[in-house]
mmCIF file of C-alpha atoms in Angstrom:
data_model
loop_
_atom_site.group_PDB
_atom_site.id
_atom_site.type_symbol
_atom_site.label_atom_id
_atom_site.label_comp_id
_atom_site.label_asym_id
_atom_site.label_seq_id
_atom_site.Cartn_x
_atom_site.Cartn_y
_atom_site.Cartn_z
ATOM 1 C CA MET A 1 -69.632 61.823 -112.750
ATOM 2 C CA SER A 2 -66.372 63.294 -114.117
ATOM 3 C CA GLY A 3 -65.269 64.208 -110.567
ATOM 4 C CA ALA A 4 -65.510 60.616 -109.321
ATOM 5 C CA PRO A 5 -62.178 59.001 -108.424
ATOM 6 C CA ARG A 6 -60.826 56.840 -111.210
ATOM 7 C CA ARG A 7 -58.662 53.750 -111.007
ATOM 8 C CA ILE A 8 -55.662 54.431 -113.212
ATOM 9 C CA GLY A 9 -52.955 51.925 -114.088
ATOM 10 C CA LEU A 10 -49.443 52.960 -115.112
ATOM 11 C CA PHE A 11 -47.486 50.638 -117.387
ATOM 12 C CA GLY A 12 -44.025 51.955 -118.173
ATOM 13 C CA GLY A 13 -41.284 50.366 -120.182
ATOM 14 C CA THR A 14 -38.822 50.707 -122.986
ATOM 15 C CA PHE A 15 -41.282 48.920 -125.331
ATOM 16 C CA ASP A 16 -38.513 48.154 -127.818
ATOM 17 C CA PRO A 17 -40.685 46.702 -129.312
ATOM 18 C CA PRO A 18 -44.059 46.345 -127.555
ATOM 19 C CA HIS A 19 -45.200 42.739 -127.933
ATOM 20 C CA ASN A 20 -48.150 40.420 -127.361
ATOM 21 C CA ALA A 21 -47.158 39.685 -123.752
ATOM 22 C CA HIS A 22 -47.308 43.420 -122.984
ATOM 23 C CA VAL A 23 -50.784 43.647 -124.544
ATOM 24 C CA ALA A 24 -52.031 40.501 -122.786
ATOM 25 C CA LEU A 25 -50.694 41.702 -119.427
ATOM 26 C CA ALA A 26 -52.216 45.161 -119.877
ATOM 27 C CA SER A 27 -55.590 43.647 -120.863
ATOM 28 C CA LEU A 28 -55.523 41.359 -117.832
ATOM 29 C CA ALA A 29 -54.624 44.303 -115.574
ATOM 30 C CA LEU A 30 -57.667 46.226 -116.843
ATOM 31 C CA GLU A 31 -59.919 43.408 -115.664
ATOM 32 C CA GLU A 32 -58.103 42.170 -112.543
ATOM 33 C CA LEU A 33 -57.635 45.678 -111.126
ATOM 34 C CA ALA A 34 -60.974 47.023 -112.435
ATOM 35 C CA LEU A 35 -59.120 49.939 -114.045
ATOM 36 C CA ASP A 36 -60.866 52.833 -115.744
ATOM 37 C CA GLU A 37 -57.745 53.351 -117.858
ATOM 38 C CA LEU A 38 -54.235 52.000 -118.285
ATOM 39 C CA ARG A 39 -51.561 54.493 -119.330
ATOM 40 C CA TRP A 40 -48.731 53.064 -121.428
ATOM 41 C CA ILE A 41 -45.602 55.115 -120.702
ATOM 42 C CA PRO A 42 -42.688 54.628 -123.124
ATOM 43 C CA ALA A 43 -39.452 55.599 -121.366
ATOM 44 C CA GLY A 44 -37.685 58.636 -122.772
ATOM 45 C CA GLU A 45 -34.146 57.826 -121.643
ATOM 46 C CA PRO A 46 -34.192 54.503 -119.747
ATOM 47 C CA TRP A 47 -31.435 55.041 -117.171
ATOM 48 C CA GLN A 48 -30.981 51.340 -116.358
ATOM 49 C CA LYS A 49 -30.461 50.181 -119.964
ATOM 50 C CA ALA A 50 -26.871 49.490 -120.994
ATOM 51 C CA ARG A 51 -27.697 48.979 -124.696
ATOM 52 C CA ARG A 52 -28.645 51.650 -127.223
ATOM 53 C CA VAL A 53 -32.429 51.831 -127.533
ATOM 54 C CA THR A 54 -34.554 52.623 -130.574
ATOM 55 C CA PRO A 55 -35.429 56.353 -130.800
ATOM 56 C CA ALA A 56 -38.357 57.362 -128.592
ATOM 57 C CA ALA A 57 -40.492 58.552 -131.527
ATOM 58 C CA GLN A 58 -40.359 55.089 -133.111
ATOM 59 C CA ARG A 59 -41.101 53.301 -129.834
ATOM 60 C CA GLU A 60 -44.020 55.698 -129.286
ATOM 61 C CA ALA A 61 -45.369 54.915 -132.764
ATOM 62 C CA MET A 62 -45.173 51.172 -132.059
ATOM 63 C CA VAL A 63 -47.000 51.556 -128.729
ATOM 64 C CA ARG A 64 -49.706 53.570 -130.503
ATOM 65 C CA LEU A 65 -50.164 50.666 -132.945
ATOM 66 C CA ALA A 66 -50.111 48.040 -130.171
ATOM 67 C CA ILE A 67 -52.862 49.704 -128.115
ATOM 68 C CA GLU A 68 -55.283 50.725 -130.876
ATOM 69 C CA GLY A 69 -58.737 49.236 -130.500
ATOM 70 C CA GLU A 70 -58.857 49.318 -126.664
ATOM 71 C CA PRO A 71 -60.324 52.666 -125.533
ATOM 72 C CA ARG A 72 -59.109 52.196 -121.943
ATOM 73 C CA PHE A 73 -55.482 52.061 -123.158
ATOM 74 C CA VAL A 74 -53.944 55.548 -123.237
ATOM 75 C CA LEU A 75 -50.537 56.560 -124.589
ATOM 76 C CA GLU A 76 -48.805 58.761 -121.996
ATOM 77 C CA ARG A 77 -45.969 60.861 -123.470
ATOM 78 C CA CYS A 78 -44.658 62.579 -120.315
ATOM 79 C CA GLU A 79 -41.369 60.617 -120.180
ATOM 80 C CA ILE A 80 -40.694 61.144 -123.880
ATOM 81 C CA ARG A 81 -41.252 64.897 -123.483
ATOM 82 C CA ARG A 82 -39.124 65.111 -120.329
ATOM 83 C CA ARG A 83 -35.379 65.750 -120.749
ATOM 84 C CA GLY A 84 -32.883 63.475 -119.047
ATOM 85 C CA PRO A 85 -33.288 60.011 -117.522
ATOM 86 C CA SER A 86 -36.772 58.570 -116.983
ATOM 87 C CA PHE A 87 -37.499 58.071 -113.288
ATOM 88 C CA THR A 88 -40.830 56.465 -112.399
ATOM 89 C CA LEU A 89 -41.352 58.663 -109.344
ATOM 90 C CA ASP A 90 -41.077 61.859 -111.434
ATOM 91 C CA THR A 91 -43.764 60.477 -113.726
ATOM 92 C CA VAL A 92 -46.057 59.479 -110.859
ATOM 93 C CA ARG A 93 -45.678 62.895 -109.199
ATOM 94 C CA GLU A 94 -46.454 64.682 -112.490
ATOM 95 C CA LEU A 95 -49.523 62.598 -113.291
ATOM 96 C CA GLN A 96 -50.912 62.722 -109.752
ATOM 97 C CA ALA A 97 -50.472 66.518 -109.600
ATOM 98 C CA ALA A 98 -52.420 66.858 -112.852
ATOM 99 C CA ARG A 99 -55.166 64.459 -111.745
ATOM 100 C CA PRO A 100 -55.469 64.475 -107.942
ATOM 101 C CA GLY A 101 -57.825 62.262 -105.990
ATOM 102 C CA HIS A 102 -57.566 59.145 -108.140
ATOM 103 C CA GLU A 103 -56.335 55.666 -107.208
ATOM 104 C CA TRP A 104 -53.057 54.749 -108.927
ATOM 105 C CA PHE A 105 -51.665 51.311 -109.749
ATOM 106 C CA LEU A 106 -48.134 50.673 -110.981
ATOM 107 C CA LEU A 107 -47.793 47.598 -113.169
ATOM 108 C CA ILE A 108 -44.272 46.129 -113.013
ATOM 109 C CA GLY A 109 -42.599 42.829 -113.782
ATOM 110 C CA GLN A 110 -41.268 40.559 -111.068
ATOM 111 C CA ASP A 111 -37.712 41.337 -112.197
ATOM 112 C CA GLN A 112 -38.383 45.061 -111.649
ATOM 113 C CA TYR A 113 -39.975 44.292 -108.274
ATOM 114 C CA THR A 114 -36.802 42.479 -107.224
ATOM 115 C CA ASN A 115 -34.735 45.570 -108.095
ATOM 116 C CA LEU A 116 -37.192 48.164 -106.802
ATOM 117 C CA HIS A 117 -34.874 49.118 -103.931
ATOM 118 C CA THR A 118 -32.442 50.521 -106.549
ATOM 119 C CA TRP A 119 -35.056 52.960 -107.918
ATOM 120 C CA ARG A 120 -34.882 56.636 -107.002
ATOM 121 C CA ASP A 121 -36.942 57.411 -103.834
ATOM 122 C CA TRP A 122 -38.704 54.066 -104.003
ATOM 123 C CA ARG A 123 -40.239 54.514 -100.529
ATOM 124 C CA GLU A 124 -42.162 57.582 -101.699
ATOM 125 C CA LEU A 125 -43.169 55.688 -104.840
ATOM 126 C CA LEU A 126 -44.651 52.848 -102.782
ATOM 127 C CA ALA A 127 -46.575 55.381 -100.687
ATOM 128 C CA ARG A 128 -48.144 56.851 -103.836
ATOM 129 C CA VAL A 129 -49.173 53.723 -105.794
ATOM 130 C CA THR A 130 -50.461 50.204 -105.404
ATOM 131 C CA LEU A 131 -48.038 47.743 -106.972
ATOM 132 C CA ALA A 132 -49.352 45.160 -109.403
ATOM 133 C CA VAL A 133 -46.543 42.660 -109.941
ATOM 134 C CA ALA A 134 -46.511 40.465 -113.041
ATOM 135 C CA ASN A 135 -44.989 37.055 -112.434
ATOM 136 C CA ARG A 136 -42.498 36.295 -115.188
ATOM 137 C CA PRO A 137 -41.927 32.630 -116.070
ATOM 138 C CA GLY A 138 -38.757 31.373 -114.410
ATOM 139 C CA VAL A 139 -38.287 34.456 -112.188
ATOM 140 C CA SER A 140 -38.873 33.767 -108.521
ATOM 141 C CA ALA A 141 -36.396 36.141 -106.874
ATOM 142 C CA GLU A 142 -37.506 37.842 -103.686
ATOM 143 C CA PRO A 143 -37.578 41.630 -103.375
ATOM 144 C CA HIS A 144 -35.162 43.465 -101.100
ATOM 145 C CA ALA A 145 -36.150 43.096 -97.424
ATOM 146 C CA GLU A 146 -36.973 46.819 -97.085
ATOM 147 C CA VAL A 147 -39.266 46.705 -100.123
ATOM 148 C CA LYS A 148 -40.983 43.606 -98.777
ATOM 149 C CA ALA A 149 -41.473 45.286 -95.385
ATOM 150 C CA ALA A 150 -42.884 48.519 -96.837
ATOM 151 C CA ALA A 151 -46.644 49.023 -96.928
ATOM 152 C CA GLN A 152 -47.950 47.812 -100.283
ATOM 153 C CA ARG A 153 -50.523 45.659 -101.986
ATOM 154 C CA LEU A 154 -49.472 43.050 -104.509
ATOM 155 C CA VAL A 155 -51.686 41.886 -107.331
ATOM 156 C CA PRO A 156 -50.233 38.785 -108.940
ATOM 157 C CA LEU A 157 -50.605 38.808 -112.717
ATOM 158 C CA PRO A 158 -49.250 36.085 -114.991
ATOM 159 C CA MET A 159 -46.888 37.142 -117.784
ATOM 160 C CA LEU A 160 -46.473 35.395 -121.134
ATOM 161 C CA ASP A 161 -42.951 34.217 -121.892
ATOM 162 C CA ILE A 162 -42.113 36.709 -124.650
ATOM 163 C CA ALA A 163 -39.170 39.110 -124.418
ATOM 164 C CA SER A 164 -38.301 42.129 -126.547
ATOM 165 C CA THR A 165 -34.669 40.919 -126.584
ATOM 166 C CA ASP A 166 -35.724 37.699 -128.337
ATOM 167 C CA ILE A 167 -37.877 39.607 -130.836
ATOM 168 C CA ARG A 168 -34.993 41.911 -131.781
ATOM 169 C CA ALA A 169 -32.720 38.860 -132.208
ATOM 170 C CA ARG A 170 -35.317 37.093 -134.401
ATOM 171 C CA VAL A 171 -35.678 40.171 -136.643
ATOM 172 C CA ALA A 172 -31.883 40.469 -136.930
ATOM 173 C CA ALA A 173 -31.752 36.799 -137.965
ATOM 174 C CA GLY A 174 -34.505 37.283 -140.569
ATOM 175 C CA GLN A 175 -37.012 35.148 -138.645
ATOM 176 C CA ASP A 176 -40.774 35.669 -138.472
ATOM 177 C CA ILE A 177 -42.208 37.591 -135.490
ATOM 178 C CA ALA A 178 -45.872 37.647 -136.568
ATOM 179 C CA ALA A 179 -46.972 35.495 -133.604
ATOM 180 C CA LEU A 180 -45.072 37.627 -131.072
ATOM 181 C CA VAL A 181 -46.163 41.213 -131.761
ATOM 182 C CA PRO A 182 -49.410 42.937 -132.821
ATOM 183 C CA ALA A 183 -49.804 43.005 -136.612
ATOM 184 C CA GLY A 184 -49.384 46.786 -136.824
ATOM 185 C CA VAL A 185 -46.132 46.594 -134.861
ATOM 186 C CA ALA A 186 -44.783 43.859 -137.154
ATOM 187 C CA ARG A 187 -45.583 46.007 -140.207
ATOM 188 C CA TYR A 188 -43.917 49.044 -138.624
ATOM 189 C CA ILE A 189 -40.739 47.115 -137.810
ATOM 190 C CA GLU A 190 -40.604 45.824 -141.392
ATOM 191 C CA ALA A 191 -41.336 49.207 -142.987
ATOM 192 C CA HIS A 192 -38.737 51.049 -140.882
ATOM 193 C CA HIS A 193 -36.089 48.312 -141.048
ATOM 194 C CA LEU A 194 -35.768 48.188 -137.255
ATOM 195 C CA TYR A 195 -33.506 45.702 -135.451
ATOM 196 C CA ARG A 196 -31.666 44.670 -138.607
#
């Protein structure tokens, strides 16, 4: 049975920090897309981020804590290992070359979907994966006309209204984040004095 095609989801992000909305979305994607596994891919060097991000090793550790307990969640380290900016297409090519013949789903937020036409070689990316677009509260922007016209399948997934930006601001202000992140992530942030 090991040779049977698998349905594999890819969930990339800065995860600075990973929070309960990420976990809820990933759990929903497992069920809605009937995935055999969902690979969490912390970005090595997020090329579209203007701010300084937490070191990759710490973001990786937090993702590890956020996904423990769900065997279908897998930590994928390829972008952390890779030198230079993290481009989604490079990741998809690498993973598909290592595991050919499977069905691949790319889980992105609606804000990312709107900007997909700015991604490197996005047409090839769309030819390689099925998009699963998470609808963020308050974001209703349309994608670029070329993206909308390209062959694709959309799987609408609701997204909880939690943002990593708000969590970092709450920590900096000394406020509680226990309801916003998995317990292990909250302990890690406290122990390593992140976002102070």
